[in-house]
Amino acid sequence: MSIFNQHSAEILILLFFIITYIFSVTEKLADWKGTVAYYTHHFKGTFLEKMMPFLLINILFFEAITFILLVIGIYFLAFENSLIAAKIGLELSALTLLIFLIGQRIAKDYPGAMNITVYFILNCIGIYLLT
């Protein structure tokens, strides 16, 4: 039980991102047509508009792999006291968030980009704690 006390902040950060990514993936898959329509409209007038189904498949891939790595990471952190899988999961999460940030900037959705910053800061804190 001491491992949970020793790594409680890291575990909570991992849980936060696990919840974030599983909901993101399931929401996109549950309403695929609505998701494509929403993001096509969001990126209307940009070079990304016509590539939206392809880009969303790529985003889903990144989110799903990130989710899997975070789940594996939380297991190894909690039960094996190994940091590497959790750190790799959070590093991939940071890259995924940077992809989202680029998209929001291309769409000129500055409030959306600012919201991603909050996630990114927490993500970087998690990486720092795992170093």
PDB file of C-alpha atoms in Angstrom:
ATOM      1  CA  MET A   1       0.000   0.000   0.000  1.00  0.00           C
ATOM      2  CA  SER A   2       2.961   2.326   0.467  1.00  0.00           C
ATOM      3  CA  ILE A   3       3.451   2.462  -3.308  1.00  0.00           C
ATOM      4  CA  PHE A   4       0.115   4.315  -3.570  1.00  0.00           C
ATOM      5  CA  ASN A   5       1.263   6.816  -0.972  1.00  0.00           C
ATOM      6  CA  GLN A   6       4.649   7.175  -2.639  1.00  0.00           C
ATOM      7  CA  HIS A   7       3.157   7.774  -6.126  1.00  0.00           C
ATOM      8  CA  SER A   8      -0.316   9.114  -5.322  1.00  0.00           C
ATOM      9  CA  ALA A   9       0.083  12.330  -7.349  1.00  0.00           C
ATOM     10  CA  GLU A  10       1.392  10.447 -10.372  1.00  0.00           C
ATOM     11  CA  ILE A  11      -1.401   7.865 -10.132  1.00  0.00           C
ATOM     12  CA  LEU A  12      -4.039  10.594  -9.921  1.00  0.00           C
ATOM     13  CA  ILE A  13      -2.600  12.350 -12.980  1.00  0.00           C
ATOM     14  CA  LEU A  14      -2.563   9.062 -14.888  1.00  0.00           C
ATOM     15  CA  LEU A  15      -6.183   8.405 -13.859  1.00  0.00           C
ATOM     16  CA  PHE A  16      -7.167  11.883 -15.025  1.00  0.00           C
ATOM     17  CA  PHE A  17      -5.755  11.232 -18.490  1.00  0.00           C
ATOM     18  CA  ILE A  18      -7.083   7.669 -18.643  1.00  0.00           C
ATOM     19  CA  ILE A  19     -10.583   9.031 -18.029  1.00  0.00           C
ATOM     20  CA  THR A  20     -10.042  11.860 -20.513  1.00  0.00           C
ATOM     21  CA  TYR A  21      -8.885   9.599 -23.348  1.00  0.00           C
ATOM     22  CA  ILE A  22     -11.392   6.778 -22.826  1.00  0.00           C
ATOM     23  CA  PHE A  23     -14.281   9.240 -22.929  1.00  0.00           C
ATOM     24  CA  SER A  24     -12.821  10.989 -25.966  1.00  0.00           C
ATOM     25  CA  VAL A  25     -12.428   7.724 -27.884  1.00  0.00           C
ATOM     26  CA  THR A  26     -15.840   6.329 -26.970  1.00  0.00           C
ATOM     27  CA  GLU A  27     -17.649   9.601 -27.745  1.00  0.00           C
ATOM     28  CA  LYS A  28     -16.053   9.786 -31.180  1.00  0.00           C
ATOM     29  CA  LEU A  29     -16.848   6.156 -31.974  1.00  0.00           C
ATOM     30  CA  ALA A  30     -20.393   6.258 -30.566  1.00  0.00           C
ATOM     31  CA  ASP A  31     -21.352   9.083 -32.947  1.00  0.00           C
ATOM     32  CA  TRP A  32     -18.876   8.810 -35.795  1.00  0.00           C
ATOM     33  CA  LYS A  33     -21.022  10.676 -38.355  1.00  0.00           C
ATOM     34  CA  GLY A  34     -21.748  13.474 -35.900  1.00  0.00           C
ATOM     35  CA  THR A  35     -18.081  13.713 -34.966  1.00  0.00           C
ATOM     36  CA  VAL A  36     -16.998  13.960 -38.610  1.00  0.00           C
ATOM     37  CA  ALA A  37     -19.689  16.592 -39.269  1.00  0.00           C
ATOM     38  CA  TYR A  38     -18.704  18.612 -36.199  1.00  0.00           C
ATOM     39  CA  TYR A  39     -14.992  18.675 -37.001  1.00  0.00           C
ATOM     40  CA  THR A  40     -15.581  19.257 -40.708  1.00  0.00           C
ATOM     41  CA  HIS A  41     -17.566  22.354 -39.747  1.00  0.00           C
ATOM     42  CA  HIS A  42     -14.978  23.328 -37.096  1.00  0.00           C
ATOM     43  CA  PHE A  43     -12.223  23.289 -39.732  1.00  0.00           C
ATOM     44  CA  LYS A  44     -14.375  24.824 -42.504  1.00  0.00           C
ATOM     45  CA  GLY A  45     -12.293  27.035 -44.742  1.00  0.00           C
ATOM     46  CA  THR A  46      -8.978  25.408 -43.767  1.00  0.00           C
ATOM     47  CA  PHE A  47      -6.915  22.869 -45.671  1.00  0.00           C
ATOM     48  CA  LEU A  48      -7.949  20.243 -43.088  1.00  0.00           C
ATOM     49  CA  GLU A  49     -11.659  20.391 -43.915  1.00  0.00           C
ATOM     50  CA  LYS A  50     -11.600  17.759 -46.654  1.00  0.00           C
ATOM     51  CA  MET A  51      -9.268  15.394 -44.755  1.00  0.00           C
ATOM     52  CA  MET A  52     -11.384  15.154 -41.619  1.00  0.00           C
ATOM     53  CA  PRO A  53     -12.322  11.429 -41.654  1.00  0.00           C
ATOM     54  CA  PHE A  54      -8.676  10.457 -42.245  1.00  0.00           C
ATOM     55  CA  LEU A  55      -7.431  12.858 -39.565  1.00  0.00           C
ATOM     56  CA  LEU A  56     -10.009  11.646 -37.040  1.00  0.00           C
ATOM     57  CA  ILE A  57      -8.912   8.040 -37.584  1.00  0.00           C
ATOM     58  CA  ASN A  58      -5.353   9.137 -36.850  1.00  0.00           C
ATOM     59  CA  ILE A  59      -6.464  11.033 -33.739  1.00  0.00           C
ATOM     60  CA  LEU A  60      -8.427   7.988 -32.548  1.00  0.00           C
ATOM     61  CA  PHE A  61      -5.319   5.861 -33.034  1.00  0.00           C
ATOM     62  CA  PHE A  62      -3.185   8.254 -30.967  1.00  0.00           C
ATOM     63  CA  GLU A  63      -5.808   8.514 -28.238  1.00  0.00           C
ATOM     64  CA  ALA A  64      -6.337   4.742 -28.053  1.00  0.00           C
ATOM     65  CA  ILE A  65      -2.610   3.957 -27.911  1.00  0.00           C
ATOM     66  CA  THR A  66      -2.134   6.692 -25.312  1.00  0.00           C
ATOM     67  CA  PHE A  67      -4.989   5.239 -23.243  1.00  0.00           C
ATOM     68  CA  ILE A  68      -3.499   1.730 -23.417  1.00  0.00           C
ATOM     69  CA  LEU A  69      -0.036   2.954 -22.418  1.00  0.00           C
ATOM     70  CA  LEU A  70      -1.464   4.945 -19.517  1.00  0.00           C
ATOM     71  CA  VAL A  71      -3.376   1.902 -18.231  1.00  0.00           C
ATOM     72  CA  ILE A  72      -0.248  -0.243 -18.516  1.00  0.00           C
ATOM     73  CA  GLY A  73       1.736   2.571 -16.902  1.00  0.00           C
ATOM     74  CA  ILE A  74      -0.575   2.882 -13.922  1.00  0.00           C
ATOM     75  CA  TYR A  75      -0.385  -0.873 -13.360  1.00  0.00           C
ATOM     76  CA  PHE A  76       3.420  -0.939 -13.434  1.00  0.00           C
ATOM     77  CA  LEU A  77       3.671   2.190 -11.301  1.00  0.00           C
ATOM     78  CA  ALA A  78       1.257   0.911  -8.658  1.00  0.00           C
ATOM     79  CA  PHE A  79       2.258  -2.741  -8.507  1.00  0.00           C
ATOM     80  CA  GLU A  80       5.811  -3.001  -9.861  1.00  0.00           C
ATOM     81  CA  ASN A  81       7.156   0.430  -8.855  1.00  0.00           C
ATOM     82  CA  SER A  82       8.301   0.933 -12.443  1.00  0.00           C
ATOM     83  CA  LEU A  83       7.996   4.419 -13.920  1.00  0.00           C
ATOM     84  CA  ILE A  84       8.887   3.856 -17.582  1.00  0.00           C
ATOM     85  CA  ALA A  85       5.505   2.813 -19.048  1.00  0.00           C
ATOM     86  CA  ALA A  86       3.686   5.636 -17.241  1.00  0.00           C
ATOM     87  CA  LYS A  87       6.257   8.147 -18.459  1.00  0.00           C
ATOM     88  CA  ILE A  88       6.023   6.911 -22.063  1.00  0.00           C
ATOM     89  CA  GLY A  89       2.214   7.099 -21.814  1.00  0.00           C
ATOM     90  CA  LEU A  90       2.348  10.691 -20.609  1.00  0.00           C
ATOM     91  CA  GLU A  91       4.925  11.597 -23.263  1.00  0.00           C
ATOM     92  CA  LEU A  92       2.631  10.233 -25.982  1.00  0.00           C
ATOM     93  CA  SER A  93      -0.238  12.104 -24.322  1.00  0.00           C
ATOM     94  CA  ALA A  94       1.776  15.332 -24.555  1.00  0.00           C
ATOM     95  CA  LEU A  95       2.376  14.726 -28.271  1.00  0.00           C
ATOM     96  CA  THR A  96      -1.335  14.048 -28.763  1.00  0.00           C
ATOM     97  CA  LEU A  97      -2.188  17.294 -26.987  1.00  0.00           C
ATOM     98  CA  LEU A  98       0.272  19.165 -29.202  1.00  0.00           C
ATOM     99  CA  ILE A  99      -1.523  17.736 -32.252  1.00  0.00           C
ATOM    100  CA  PHE A 100      -4.801  19.038 -30.797  1.00  0.00           C
ATOM    101  CA  LEU A 101      -3.182  22.424 -30.173  1.00  0.00           C
ATOM    102  CA  ILE A 102      -2.001  22.663 -33.782  1.00  0.00           C
ATOM    103  CA  GLY A 103      -5.512  21.842 -34.966  1.00  0.00           C
ATOM    104  CA  GLN A 104      -7.095  24.475 -32.753  1.00  0.00           C
ATOM    105  CA  ARG A 105      -4.616  27.084 -33.946  1.00  0.00           C
ATOM    106  CA  ILE A 106      -5.293  26.183 -37.596  1.00  0.00           C
ATOM    107  CA  ALA A 107      -9.043  26.512 -36.914  1.00  0.00           C
ATOM    108  CA  LYS A 108      -8.314  29.828 -35.173  1.00  0.00           C
ATOM    109  CA  ASP A 109     -10.127  28.543 -32.091  1.00  0.00           C
ATOM    110  CA  TYR A 110      -8.009  30.408 -29.568  1.00  0.00           C
ATOM    111  CA  PRO A 111     -10.177  29.621 -26.512  1.00  0.00           C
ATOM    112  CA  GLY A 112     -10.001  25.927 -27.494  1.00  0.00           C
ATOM    113  CA  ALA A 113      -6.223  26.176 -27.787  1.00  0.00           C
ATOM    114  CA  MET A 114      -6.074  27.807 -24.368  1.00  0.00           C
ATOM    115  CA  ASN A 115      -8.102  24.956 -22.855  1.00  0.00           C
ATOM    116  CA  ILE A 116      -5.625  22.423 -24.228  1.00  0.00           C
ATOM    117  CA  THR A 117      -2.871  24.350 -22.453  1.00  0.00           C
ATOM    118  CA  VAL A 118      -4.355  23.399 -19.071  1.00  0.00           C
ATOM    119  CA  TYR A 119      -4.229  19.695 -19.987  1.00  0.00           C
ATOM    120  CA  PHE A 120      -0.708  20.120 -21.351  1.00  0.00           C
ATOM    121  CA  ILE A 121       0.557  21.740 -18.145  1.00  0.00           C
ATOM    122  CA  LEU A 122      -0.848  18.908 -16.007  1.00  0.00           C
ATOM    123  CA  ASN A 123       0.650  16.420 -18.459  1.00  0.00           C
ATOM    124  CA  CYS A 124       4.097  18.025 -18.151  1.00  0.00           C
ATOM    125  CA  ILE A 125       3.829  18.010 -14.356  1.00  0.00           C
ATOM    126  CA  GLY A 126       3.129  14.271 -14.556  1.00  0.00           C
ATOM    127  CA  ILE A 127       6.174  13.700 -16.749  1.00  0.00           C
ATOM    128  CA  TYR A 128       8.283  15.770 -14.351  1.00  0.00           C
ATOM    129  CA  LEU A 129       7.091  13.757 -11.349  1.00  0.00           C
ATOM    130  CA  LEU A 130       8.009  10.526 -13.122  1.00  0.00           C
ATOM    131  CA  THR A 131      11.571  11.685 -13.807  1.00  0.00           C
TER     132      THR A 131
END
